[in-house]
Amino acid sequence: MSSTDPHSESPFNALPPVVVLLALAIVGVEVVLQLGERGLVGGPEAVGWRLALIQRFSVVPELFRAMWTQGTWPPEHLLRLVAYPFIHASFGHAIFVIVFILALGKMVAEIFAAWAVLVVFFGASIVSGLVYSLVLPSQMPLFGGYPAAYGLIGAFTFLLWTRLAASGGPQARAFFLIGFLMAFQLLFGLLFGGGLDWVGDLAGFATGFLLSFVVSPGGWARVMDRLRQR
């Protein structure tokens, strides 16, 4: 079989390295936690590793509100804003986030530079954590990669939006995916109950979309040129 035969290539070859690294970071944390929960590494105390990581790296609204009130921002707590996307409540929680990152991240990273993907991912994480803590009357800690993944959805929506603007298509179609996801979360919350996590996800989406005006190839100038051509 030829070395150029597509059937002989790893599927990871098609994924941009920055997307693979983000996914592997989540996988690495989850693998260690799964091994610890099964008693394969770390001894008896490893069973509590997940809870310890959540306590150490999740965004705790009361903590951030106190930091805001006091005007002090200890680095060890600011670290939470970029660390919480890699800590999940369960294996299933992590898998769904990884799927989002691989699927949406691939499409975004094929257009954006690697640094721009990271800006969108961590920018969405930071803004979502702050909105969740300082704007909402939330009490539960925020952790998991959904807010950052929604940032990638925002960047993907931006790409669709500019493409439709260039072709003269209905730009509202670009927001179908986020509309569907938000409707699903609302329905799920009504049926089974839920917290305010969805607001953090929406903040992540908005951050990813808006940052794309700056970090996408050509940035704001390219968008304005395409809109003027209509």
mmCIF file of C-alpha atoms in Angstrom:
data_model
loop_
_atom_site.group_PDB
_atom_site.id
_atom_site.type_symbol
_atom_site.label_atom_id
_atom_site.label_comp_id
_atom_site.label_asym_id
_atom_site.label_seq_id
_atom_site.Cartn_x
_atom_site.Cartn_y
_atom_site.Cartn_z
ATOM 1 C CA MET A 1 0.000 0.000 0.000
ATOM 2 C CA SER A 2 1.384 3.400 -0.996
ATOM 3 C CA SER A 3 2.470 5.755 1.754
ATOM 4 C CA THR A 4 0.269 8.381 0.115
ATOM 5 C CA ASP A 5 -2.822 6.194 0.265
ATOM 6 C CA PRO A 6 -5.346 8.131 2.406
ATOM 7 C CA HIS A 7 -6.503 4.864 3.996
ATOM 8 C CA SER A 8 -3.042 4.394 5.504
ATOM 9 C CA GLU A 9 -2.950 7.803 7.182
ATOM 10 C CA SER A 10 -3.877 8.470 10.788
ATOM 11 C CA PRO A 11 -7.065 10.538 11.168
ATOM 12 C CA PHE A 12 -5.097 12.827 13.473
ATOM 13 C CA ASN A 13 -2.992 13.917 10.474
ATOM 14 C CA ALA A 14 -5.952 15.981 9.287
ATOM 15 C CA LEU A 15 -6.291 17.807 12.605
ATOM 16 C CA PRO A 16 -4.368 21.050 13.180
ATOM 17 C CA PRO A 17 -1.741 20.564 15.926
ATOM 18 C CA VAL A 18 -3.199 23.269 18.188
ATOM 19 C CA VAL A 19 -6.543 21.445 18.252
ATOM 20 C CA VAL A 20 -4.844 18.130 19.004
ATOM 21 C CA LEU A 21 -2.895 19.716 21.874
ATOM 22 C CA LEU A 22 -6.037 21.175 23.460
ATOM 23 C CA ALA A 23 -7.831 17.843 23.193
ATOM 24 C CA LEU A 24 -4.837 15.902 24.504
ATOM 25 C CA ALA A 25 -4.582 18.195 27.527
ATOM 26 C CA ILE A 26 -8.135 17.241 28.493
ATOM 27 C CA VAL A 27 -7.531 13.582 27.675
ATOM 28 C CA GLY A 28 -4.358 13.531 29.771
ATOM 29 C CA VAL A 29 -6.080 14.914 32.853
ATOM 30 C CA GLU A 30 -9.030 12.557 32.454
ATOM 31 C CA VAL A 31 -6.836 9.478 31.947
ATOM 32 C CA VAL A 32 -4.932 10.176 35.163
ATOM 33 C CA LEU A 33 -8.186 10.727 37.067
ATOM 34 C CA GLN A 34 -9.728 7.545 35.677
ATOM 35 C CA LEU A 35 -6.653 5.513 36.643
ATOM 36 C CA GLY A 36 -6.745 7.033 40.120
ATOM 37 C CA GLU A 37 -10.443 6.279 40.583
ATOM 38 C CA ARG A 38 -9.777 2.656 39.664
ATOM 39 C CA GLY A 39 -6.941 2.389 42.132
ATOM 40 C CA LEU A 40 -4.316 1.856 39.443
ATOM 41 C CA VAL A 41 -2.196 4.874 40.386
ATOM 42 C CA GLY A 42 -1.786 7.132 43.390
ATOM 43 C CA GLY A 43 -2.985 4.836 46.131
ATOM 44 C CA PRO A 44 -6.220 5.245 48.137
ATOM 45 C CA GLU A 45 -6.108 9.047 48.119
ATOM 46 C CA ALA A 46 -6.270 9.089 44.298
ATOM 47 C CA VAL A 47 -10.024 8.500 44.509
ATOM 48 C CA GLY A 48 -10.359 12.104 45.663
ATOM 49 C CA TRP A 49 -8.161 13.647 42.987
ATOM 50 C CA ARG A 50 -11.088 14.823 40.848
ATOM 51 C CA LEU A 51 -12.765 16.633 43.717
ATOM 52 C CA ALA A 52 -9.431 18.140 44.750
ATOM 53 C CA LEU A 53 -8.831 19.484 41.226
ATOM 54 C CA ILE A 54 -12.336 20.922 41.057
ATOM 55 C CA GLN A 55 -11.811 22.682 44.377
ATOM 56 C CA ARG A 56 -8.387 23.949 43.326
ATOM 57 C CA PHE A 57 -9.078 25.088 39.750
ATOM 58 C CA SER A 58 -12.819 25.724 39.319
ATOM 59 C CA VAL A 59 -14.171 29.257 39.114
ATOM 60 C CA VAL A 60 -15.887 29.899 42.450
ATOM 61 C CA PRO A 61 -18.320 32.834 42.127
ATOM 62 C CA GLU A 62 -18.144 33.868 45.795
ATOM 63 C CA LEU A 63 -14.353 33.932 45.609
ATOM 64 C CA PHE A 64 -14.280 36.108 42.498
ATOM 65 C CA ARG A 65 -16.941 38.448 43.852
ATOM 66 C CA ALA A 66 -14.818 38.890 46.977
ATOM 67 C CA MET A 67 -11.742 39.542 44.830
ATOM 68 C CA TRP A 68 -13.683 42.158 42.856
ATOM 69 C CA THR A 69 -14.953 43.866 46.016
ATOM 70 C CA GLN A 70 -11.522 43.922 47.635
ATOM 71 C CA GLY A 71 -9.699 44.855 44.437
ATOM 72 C CA THR A 72 -7.151 42.069 44.902
ATOM 73 C CA TRP A 73 -6.428 39.463 42.242
ATOM 74 C CA PRO A 74 -4.061 36.754 43.541
ATOM 75 C CA PRO A 75 -2.355 34.951 40.630
ATOM 76 C CA GLU A 76 -3.196 31.522 42.043
ATOM 77 C CA HIS A 77 -6.889 32.370 41.734
ATOM 78 C CA LEU A 78 -6.599 34.082 38.343
ATOM 79 C CA LEU A 79 -5.090 30.803 37.150
ATOM 80 C CA ARG A 80 -8.531 29.265 37.642
ATOM 81 C CA LEU A 81 -9.830 31.255 34.661
ATOM 82 C CA VAL A 82 -7.601 29.351 32.225
ATOM 83 C CA ALA A 83 -7.366 26.035 34.082
ATOM 84 C CA TYR A 84 -11.017 25.142 34.660
ATOM 85 C CA PRO A 85 -11.673 24.076 31.007
ATOM 86 C CA PHE A 86 -9.444 21.043 31.558
ATOM 87 C CA ILE A 87 -11.242 19.703 34.659
ATOM 88 C CA HIS A 88 -14.474 17.753 34.214
ATOM 89 C CA ALA A 89 -17.087 16.118 36.399
ATOM 90 C CA SER A 90 -16.891 12.756 34.660
ATOM 91 C CA PHE A 91 -15.493 10.841 31.705
ATOM 92 C CA GLY A 92 -18.673 11.515 29.717
ATOM 93 C CA HIS A 93 -18.471 15.234 30.445
ATOM 94 C CA ALA A 94 -14.908 15.314 29.114
ATOM 95 C CA ILE A 95 -15.737 13.276 25.995
ATOM 96 C CA PHE A 96 -18.492 15.640 24.857
ATOM 97 C CA VAL A 97 -16.162 18.620 25.265
ATOM 98 C CA ILE A 98 -13.404 16.862 23.319
ATOM 99 C CA VAL A 99 -15.816 16.139 20.460
ATOM 100 C CA PHE A 100 -16.744 19.832 20.305
ATOM 101 C CA ILE A 101 -13.098 20.893 20.323
ATOM 102 C CA LEU A 102 -12.048 18.438 17.620
ATOM 103 C CA ALA A 103 -14.990 19.168 15.340
ATOM 104 C CA LEU A 104 -15.292 22.946 15.664
ATOM 105 C CA GLY A 105 -11.628 23.511 16.404
ATOM 106 C CA LYS A 106 -10.608 21.759 13.201
ATOM 107 C CA MET A 107 -12.780 24.011 11.054
ATOM 108 C CA VAL A 108 -11.610 27.156 12.841
ATOM 109 C CA ALA A 109 -7.919 26.210 12.925
ATOM 110 C CA GLU A 110 -7.914 25.539 9.187
ATOM 111 C CA ILE A 111 -8.486 29.294 8.723
ATOM 112 C CA PHE A 112 -7.117 30.874 11.907
ATOM 113 C CA ALA A 113 -3.491 30.855 12.992
ATOM 114 C CA ALA A 114 -2.666 28.600 15.937
ATOM 115 C CA TRP A 115 -2.181 31.594 18.257
ATOM 116 C CA ALA A 116 -5.599 32.930 17.224
ATOM 117 C CA VAL A 117 -7.265 29.624 18.127
ATOM 118 C CA LEU A 118 -5.670 29.809 21.566
ATOM 119 C CA VAL A 119 -6.793 33.427 21.999
ATOM 120 C CA VAL A 120 -10.374 32.430 21.188
ATOM 121 C CA PHE A 121 -10.278 29.340 23.427
ATOM 122 C CA PHE A 122 -8.773 30.993 26.491
ATOM 123 C CA GLY A 123 -10.455 34.353 25.878
ATOM 124 C CA ALA A 124 -13.842 32.615 25.969
ATOM 125 C CA SER A 125 -12.778 30.752 29.101
ATOM 126 C CA ILE A 126 -11.750 33.947 30.896
ATOM 127 C CA VAL A 127 -14.769 36.038 29.939
ATOM 128 C CA SER A 128 -17.197 33.212 30.734
ATOM 129 C CA GLY A 129 -15.656 32.742 34.165
ATOM 130 C CA LEU A 130 -15.911 36.456 34.942
ATOM 131 C CA VAL A 131 -19.472 36.789 33.628
ATOM 132 C CA TYR A 132 -20.559 33.700 35.521
ATOM 133 C CA SER A 133 -19.035 35.032 38.744
ATOM 134 C CA LEU A 134 -19.579 38.778 38.621
ATOM 135 C CA VAL A 135 -22.772 39.252 36.599
ATOM 136 C CA LEU A 136 -24.943 36.312 37.591
ATOM 137 C CA PRO A 137 -26.257 35.426 41.058
ATOM 138 C CA SER A 138 -24.542 32.057 40.688
ATOM 139 C CA GLN A 139 -23.357 29.950 43.613
ATOM 140 C CA MET A 140 -22.140 26.718 42.019
ATOM 141 C CA PRO A 141 -18.524 26.518 40.808
ATOM 142 C CA LEU A 142 -17.861 26.618 37.078
ATOM 143 C CA PHE A 143 -15.600 23.998 35.532
ATOM 144 C CA GLY A 144 -15.329 21.995 32.335
ATOM 145 C CA GLY A 145 -14.488 22.946 28.773
ATOM 146 C CA TYR A 146 -17.896 23.928 27.431
ATOM 147 C CA PRO A 147 -17.447 27.727 27.753
ATOM 148 C CA ALA A 148 -14.117 27.556 25.882
ATOM 149 C CA ALA A 149 -15.574 25.165 23.304
ATOM 150 C CA TYR A 150 -18.442 27.581 22.773
ATOM 151 C CA GLY A 151 -15.801 30.179 22.005
ATOM 152 C CA LEU A 152 -14.765 27.984 19.075
ATOM 153 C CA ILE A 153 -18.420 27.775 18.061
ATOM 154 C CA GLY A 154 -18.438 31.569 18.071
ATOM 155 C CA ALA A 155 -15.387 31.659 15.796
ATOM 156 C CA PHE A 156 -16.950 29.062 13.478
ATOM 157 C CA THR A 157 -20.138 31.152 13.351
ATOM 158 C CA PHE A 158 -18.027 34.179 12.448
ATOM 159 C CA LEU A 159 -16.531 32.278 9.514
ATOM 160 C CA LEU A 160 -19.981 31.262 8.277
ATOM 161 C CA TRP A 161 -21.254 34.799 8.773
ATOM 162 C CA THR A 162 -18.469 36.370 6.689
ATOM 163 C CA ARG A 163 -18.810 33.681 4.018
ATOM 164 C CA LEU A 164 -22.541 34.329 3.703
ATOM 165 C CA ALA A 165 -21.894 38.073 3.626
ATOM 166 C CA ALA A 166 -19.445 37.598 0.765
ATOM 167 C CA SER A 167 -21.827 35.394 -1.217
ATOM 168 C CA GLY A 168 -24.921 37.481 -0.537
ATOM 169 C CA GLY A 169 -26.601 34.703 1.415
ATOM 170 C CA PRO A 170 -28.809 35.168 4.488
ATOM 171 C CA GLN A 171 -26.349 35.863 7.296
ATOM 172 C CA ALA A 172 -28.830 34.785 9.969
ATOM 173 C CA ARG A 173 -28.202 31.181 8.872
ATOM 174 C CA ALA A 174 -24.762 31.400 10.473
ATOM 175 C CA PHE A 175 -26.402 31.451 13.913
ATOM 176 C CA PHE A 176 -28.401 28.255 13.428
ATOM 177 C CA LEU A 177 -25.953 26.098 15.398
ATOM 178 C CA ILE A 178 -25.824 28.319 18.475
ATOM 179 C CA GLY A 179 -29.589 28.787 18.324
ATOM 180 C CA PHE A 180 -30.103 25.039 18.247
ATOM 181 C CA LEU A 181 -27.681 24.419 21.123
ATOM 182 C CA MET A 182 -29.209 27.133 23.306
ATOM 183 C CA ALA A 183 -32.727 25.839 22.619
ATOM 184 C CA PHE A 184 -31.597 22.324 23.525
ATOM 185 C CA GLN A 185 -30.026 23.539 26.783
ATOM 186 C CA LEU A 186 -33.176 25.482 27.650
ATOM 187 C CA LEU A 187 -35.385 22.453 26.998
ATOM 188 C CA PHE A 188 -33.036 20.196 28.978
ATOM 189 C CA GLY A 189 -33.084 22.651 31.873
ATOM 190 C CA LEU A 190 -36.870 22.841 31.862
ATOM 191 C CA LEU A 191 -37.237 19.056 31.826
ATOM 192 C CA PHE A 192 -34.456 18.050 34.208
ATOM 193 C CA GLY A 193 -33.490 21.222 36.009
ATOM 194 C CA GLY A 194 -30.176 22.984 35.781
ATOM 195 C CA GLY A 195 -28.104 25.928 36.858
ATOM 196 C CA LEU A 196 -26.807 28.995 35.071
ATOM 197 C CA ASP A 197 -24.006 27.239 33.193
ATOM 198 C CA TRP A 198 -25.735 28.017 29.899
ATOM 199 C CA VAL A 199 -25.114 31.737 30.454
ATOM 200 C CA GLY A 200 -21.407 31.009 30.733
ATOM 201 C CA ASP A 201 -21.615 29.035 27.486
ATOM 202 C CA LEU A 202 -23.400 31.923 25.768
ATOM 203 C CA ALA A 203 -20.756 34.345 27.052
ATOM 204 C CA GLY A 204 -18.091 32.042 25.626
ATOM 205 C CA PHE A 205 -19.843 32.028 22.247
ATOM 206 C CA ALA A 206 -20.149 35.814 22.169
ATOM 207 C CA THR A 207 -16.488 36.194 23.137
ATOM 208 C CA GLY A 208 -15.332 33.825 20.409
ATOM 209 C CA PHE A 209 -17.462 35.580 17.808
ATOM 210 C CA LEU A 210 -16.285 39.077 18.755
ATOM 211 C CA LEU A 211 -12.623 38.125 19.123
ATOM 212 C CA SER A 212 -12.738 36.725 15.597
ATOM 213 C CA PHE A 213 -13.137 40.264 14.256
ATOM 214 C CA VAL A 214 -9.627 40.915 15.572
ATOM 215 C CA VAL A 215 -7.749 37.608 15.336
ATOM 216 C CA SER A 216 -9.088 36.188 12.070
ATOM 217 C CA PRO A 217 -6.909 36.545 8.945
ATOM 218 C CA GLY A 218 -7.361 40.120 7.808
ATOM 219 C CA GLY A 219 -9.456 40.887 10.854
ATOM 220 C CA TRP A 220 -11.907 43.738 10.863
ATOM 221 C CA ALA A 221 -10.668 45.205 7.560
ATOM 222 C CA ARG A 222 -11.494 42.024 5.655
ATOM 223 C CA VAL A 223 -14.984 41.905 7.139
ATOM 224 C CA MET A 224 -15.675 45.544 6.226
ATOM 225 C CA ASP A 225 -14.382 45.055 2.677
ATOM 226 C CA ARG A 226 -16.696 42.107 2.145
ATOM 227 C CA LEU A 227 -19.674 43.970 3.574
ATOM 228 C CA ARG A 228 -18.986 46.987 1.323
ATOM 229 C CA GLN A 229 -19.012 44.706 -1.725
ATOM 230 C CA ARG A 230 -22.649 43.725 -1.131
#
